[in-house]
C-alpha positions as protocol buffer text, in pm:
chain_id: "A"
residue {
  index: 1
  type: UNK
  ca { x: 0 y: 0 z: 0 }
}
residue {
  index: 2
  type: UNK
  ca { x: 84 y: 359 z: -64 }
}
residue {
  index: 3
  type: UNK
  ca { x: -38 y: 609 z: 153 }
}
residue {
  index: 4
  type: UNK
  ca { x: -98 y: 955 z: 62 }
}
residue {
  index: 5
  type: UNK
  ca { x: 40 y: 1271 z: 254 }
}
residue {
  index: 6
  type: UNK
  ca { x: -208 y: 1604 z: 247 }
}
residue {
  index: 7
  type: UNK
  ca { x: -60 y: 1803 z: 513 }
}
residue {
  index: 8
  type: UNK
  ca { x: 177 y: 1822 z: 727 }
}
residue {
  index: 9
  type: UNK
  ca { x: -41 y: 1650 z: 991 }
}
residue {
  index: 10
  type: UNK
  ca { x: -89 y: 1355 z: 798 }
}
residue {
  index: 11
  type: UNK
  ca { x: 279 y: 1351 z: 782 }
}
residue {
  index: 12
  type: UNK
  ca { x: 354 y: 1351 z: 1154 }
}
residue {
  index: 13
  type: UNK
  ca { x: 75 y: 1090 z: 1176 }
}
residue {
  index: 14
  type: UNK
  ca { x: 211 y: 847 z: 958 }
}
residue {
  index: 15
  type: UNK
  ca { x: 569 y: 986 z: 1106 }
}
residue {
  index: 16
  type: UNK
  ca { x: 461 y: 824 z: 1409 }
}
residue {
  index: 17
  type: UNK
  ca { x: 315 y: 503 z: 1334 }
}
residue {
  index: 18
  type: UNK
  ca { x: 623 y: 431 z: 1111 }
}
residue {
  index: 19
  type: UNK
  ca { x: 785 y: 404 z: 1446 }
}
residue {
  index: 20
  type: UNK
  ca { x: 1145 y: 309 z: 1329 }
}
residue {
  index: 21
  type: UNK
  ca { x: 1047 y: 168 z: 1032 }
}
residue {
  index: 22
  type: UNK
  ca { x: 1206 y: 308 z: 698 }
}
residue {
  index: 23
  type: UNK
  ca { x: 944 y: 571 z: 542 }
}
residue {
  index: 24
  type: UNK
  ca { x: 986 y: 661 z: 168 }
}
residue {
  index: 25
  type: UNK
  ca { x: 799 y: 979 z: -5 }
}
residue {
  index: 26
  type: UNK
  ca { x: 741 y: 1004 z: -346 }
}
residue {
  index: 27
  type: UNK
  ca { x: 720 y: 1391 z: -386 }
}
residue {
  index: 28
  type: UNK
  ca { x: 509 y: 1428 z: -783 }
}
residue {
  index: 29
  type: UNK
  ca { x: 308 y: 1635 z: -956 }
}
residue {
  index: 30
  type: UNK
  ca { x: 36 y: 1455 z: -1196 }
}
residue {
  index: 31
  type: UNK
  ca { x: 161 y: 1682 z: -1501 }
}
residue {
  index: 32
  type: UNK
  ca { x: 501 y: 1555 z: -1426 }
}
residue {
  index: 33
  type: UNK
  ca { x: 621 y: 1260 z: -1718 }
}
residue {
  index: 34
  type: UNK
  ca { x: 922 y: 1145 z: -1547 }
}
residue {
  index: 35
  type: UNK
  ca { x: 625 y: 1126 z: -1232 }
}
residue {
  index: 36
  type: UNK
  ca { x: 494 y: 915 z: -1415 }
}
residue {
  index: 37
  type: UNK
  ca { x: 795 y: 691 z: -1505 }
}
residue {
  index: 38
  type: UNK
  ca { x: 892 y: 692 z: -1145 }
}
residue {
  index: 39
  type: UNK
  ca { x: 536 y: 600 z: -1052 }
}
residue {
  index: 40
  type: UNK
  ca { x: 531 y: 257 z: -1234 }
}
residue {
  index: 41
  type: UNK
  ca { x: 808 y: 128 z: -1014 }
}
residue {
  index: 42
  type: UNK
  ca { x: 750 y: 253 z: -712 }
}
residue {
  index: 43
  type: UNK
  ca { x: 391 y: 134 z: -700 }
}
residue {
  index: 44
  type: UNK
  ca { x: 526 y: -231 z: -695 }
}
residue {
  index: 45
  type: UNK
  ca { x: 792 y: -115 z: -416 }
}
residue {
  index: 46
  type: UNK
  ca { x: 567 y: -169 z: -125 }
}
residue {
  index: 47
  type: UNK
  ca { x: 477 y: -571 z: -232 }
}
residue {
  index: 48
  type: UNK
  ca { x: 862 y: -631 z: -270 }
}
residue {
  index: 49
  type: UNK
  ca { x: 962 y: -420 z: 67 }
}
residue {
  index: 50
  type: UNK
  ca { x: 680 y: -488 z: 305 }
}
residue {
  index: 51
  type: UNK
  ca { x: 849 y: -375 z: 639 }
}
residue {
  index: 52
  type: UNK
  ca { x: 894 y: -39 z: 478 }
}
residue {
  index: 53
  type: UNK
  ca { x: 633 y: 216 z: 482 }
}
residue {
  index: 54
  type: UNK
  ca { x: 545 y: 420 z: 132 }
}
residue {
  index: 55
  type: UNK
  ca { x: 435 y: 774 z: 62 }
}
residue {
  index: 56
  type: UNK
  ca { x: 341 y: 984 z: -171 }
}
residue {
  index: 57
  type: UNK
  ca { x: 294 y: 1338 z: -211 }
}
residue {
  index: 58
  type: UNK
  ca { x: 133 y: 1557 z: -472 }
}
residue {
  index: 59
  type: UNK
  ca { x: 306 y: 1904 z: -465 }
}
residue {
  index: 60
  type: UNK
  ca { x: 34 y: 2076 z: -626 }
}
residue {
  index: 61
  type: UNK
  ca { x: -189 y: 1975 z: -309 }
}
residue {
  index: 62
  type: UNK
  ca { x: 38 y: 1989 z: -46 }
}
residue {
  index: 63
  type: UNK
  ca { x: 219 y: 2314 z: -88 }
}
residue {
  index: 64
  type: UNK
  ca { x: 316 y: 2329 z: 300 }
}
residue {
  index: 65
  type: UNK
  ca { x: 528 y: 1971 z: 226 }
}
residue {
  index: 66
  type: UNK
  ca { x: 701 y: 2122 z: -63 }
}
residue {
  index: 67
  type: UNK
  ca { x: 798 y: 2392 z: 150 }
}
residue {
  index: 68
  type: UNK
  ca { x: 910 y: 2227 z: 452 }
}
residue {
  index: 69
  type: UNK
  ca { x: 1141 y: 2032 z: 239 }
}
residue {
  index: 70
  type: UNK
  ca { x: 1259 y: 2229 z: -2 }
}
residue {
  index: 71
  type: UNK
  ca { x: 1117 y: 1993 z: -262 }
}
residue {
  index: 72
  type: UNK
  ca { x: 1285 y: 2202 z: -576 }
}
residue {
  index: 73
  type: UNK
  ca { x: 1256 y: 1954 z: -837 }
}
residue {
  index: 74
  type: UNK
  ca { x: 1012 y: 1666 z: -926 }
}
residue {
  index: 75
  type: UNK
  ca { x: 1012 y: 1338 z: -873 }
}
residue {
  index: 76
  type: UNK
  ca { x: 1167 y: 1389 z: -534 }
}
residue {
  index: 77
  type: UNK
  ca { x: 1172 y: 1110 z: -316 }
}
residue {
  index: 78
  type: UNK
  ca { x: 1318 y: 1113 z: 38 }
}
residue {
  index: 79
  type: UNK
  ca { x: 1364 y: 895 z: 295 }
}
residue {
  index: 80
  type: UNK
  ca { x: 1284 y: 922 z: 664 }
}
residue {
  index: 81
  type: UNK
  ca { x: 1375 y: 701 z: 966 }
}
residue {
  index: 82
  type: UNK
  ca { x: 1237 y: 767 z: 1339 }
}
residue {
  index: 83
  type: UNK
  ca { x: 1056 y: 1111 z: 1198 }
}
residue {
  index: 84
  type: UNK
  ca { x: 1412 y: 1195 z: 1028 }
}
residue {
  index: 85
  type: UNK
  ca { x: 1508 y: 1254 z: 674 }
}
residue {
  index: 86
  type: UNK
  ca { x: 1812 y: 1039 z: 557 }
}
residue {
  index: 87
  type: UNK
  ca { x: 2060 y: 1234 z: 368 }
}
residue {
  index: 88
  type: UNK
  ca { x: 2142 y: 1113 z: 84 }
}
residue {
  index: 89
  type: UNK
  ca { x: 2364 y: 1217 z: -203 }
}
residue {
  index: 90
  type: UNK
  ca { x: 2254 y: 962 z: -448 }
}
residue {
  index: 91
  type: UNK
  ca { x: 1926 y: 1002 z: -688 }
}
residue {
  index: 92
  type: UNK
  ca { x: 1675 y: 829 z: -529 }
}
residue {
  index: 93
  type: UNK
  ca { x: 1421 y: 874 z: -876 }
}
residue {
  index: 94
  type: UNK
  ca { x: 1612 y: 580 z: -1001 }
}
residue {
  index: 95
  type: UNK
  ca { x: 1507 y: 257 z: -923 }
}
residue {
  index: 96
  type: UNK
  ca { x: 1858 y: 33 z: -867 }
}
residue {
  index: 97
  type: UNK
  ca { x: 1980 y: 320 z: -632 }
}
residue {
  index: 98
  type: UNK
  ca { x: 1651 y: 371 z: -460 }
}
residue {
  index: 99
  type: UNK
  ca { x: 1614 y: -23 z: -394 }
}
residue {
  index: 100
  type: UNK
  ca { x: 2012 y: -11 z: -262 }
}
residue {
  index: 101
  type: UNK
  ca { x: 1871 y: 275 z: -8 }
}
residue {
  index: 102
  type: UNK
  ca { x: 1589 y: 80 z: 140 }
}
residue {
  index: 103
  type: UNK
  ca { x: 1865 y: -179 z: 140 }
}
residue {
  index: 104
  type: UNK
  ca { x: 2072 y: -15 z: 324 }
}
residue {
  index: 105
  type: UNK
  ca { x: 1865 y: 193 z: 572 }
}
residue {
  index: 106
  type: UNK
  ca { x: 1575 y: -25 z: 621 }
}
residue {
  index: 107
  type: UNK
  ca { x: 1810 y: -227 z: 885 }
}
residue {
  index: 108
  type: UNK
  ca { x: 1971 y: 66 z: 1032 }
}
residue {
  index: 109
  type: UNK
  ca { x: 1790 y: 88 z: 1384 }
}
residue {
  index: 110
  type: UNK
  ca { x: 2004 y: 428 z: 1441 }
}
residue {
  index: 111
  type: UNK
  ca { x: 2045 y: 628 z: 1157 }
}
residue {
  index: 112
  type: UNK
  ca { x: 2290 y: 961 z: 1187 }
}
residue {
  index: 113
  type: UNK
  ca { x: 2163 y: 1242 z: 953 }
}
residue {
  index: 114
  type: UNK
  ca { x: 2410 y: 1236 z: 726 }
}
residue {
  index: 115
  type: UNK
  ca { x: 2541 y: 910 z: 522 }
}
């Protein structure tokens, strides 16, 4: 399942029932064509990756998300552990380096800020 984020309050909520799980956000924009290359991949993510928690976000409905992350280009996808965003250098809008990501962080029980 992919969950959709409105607001910034559906964000903490999920936030917090992710608990320490690995949480990854799709940031898109339905206008968007590489959205929509991105977005035939990562709708089969959550089957393969079940212990990890998937997002998505339209930026033309939640503006205040955009914001709050800086989200300057689209697709955007971030990753978030205990309520945190990962940071990553890598480009996580392709699919091999995404999948090594969730790989990687998806075991991590303590995850610094920067990697």
């Amino acid at each position: 399942m992919i969950y959709s984020l409105e607001d910034e309050n559906t964000f903490a909520e999920k936030m917090k029932e992710a608990g320490n799980k690995l949480v990854v956000i799709d940031f898109y924009a339905d206008w968007c064509s590489p959205c929509q290359m991105v977005a035939k991949w990562y709708k089969d993510l959550p089957e393969q990756y079940p212990d990890v928690i998937f997002c998505k976000v339209n930026i033309d409905e939640a503006e205040n998300l955009v914001e709050k992350f800086n989200i300057a280009t689209i697709p955007h996808i971030l990753l978030f552990k205990d309520g945190q965003k990962i940071e990553i250098q890598d480009n996580n809008n392709d699919k091999n380096t995404l999948k090594k990501n969730i790989e990687i962080y998806k075991e991590d029980q303590s995850v610094s800020k920067t990697k």
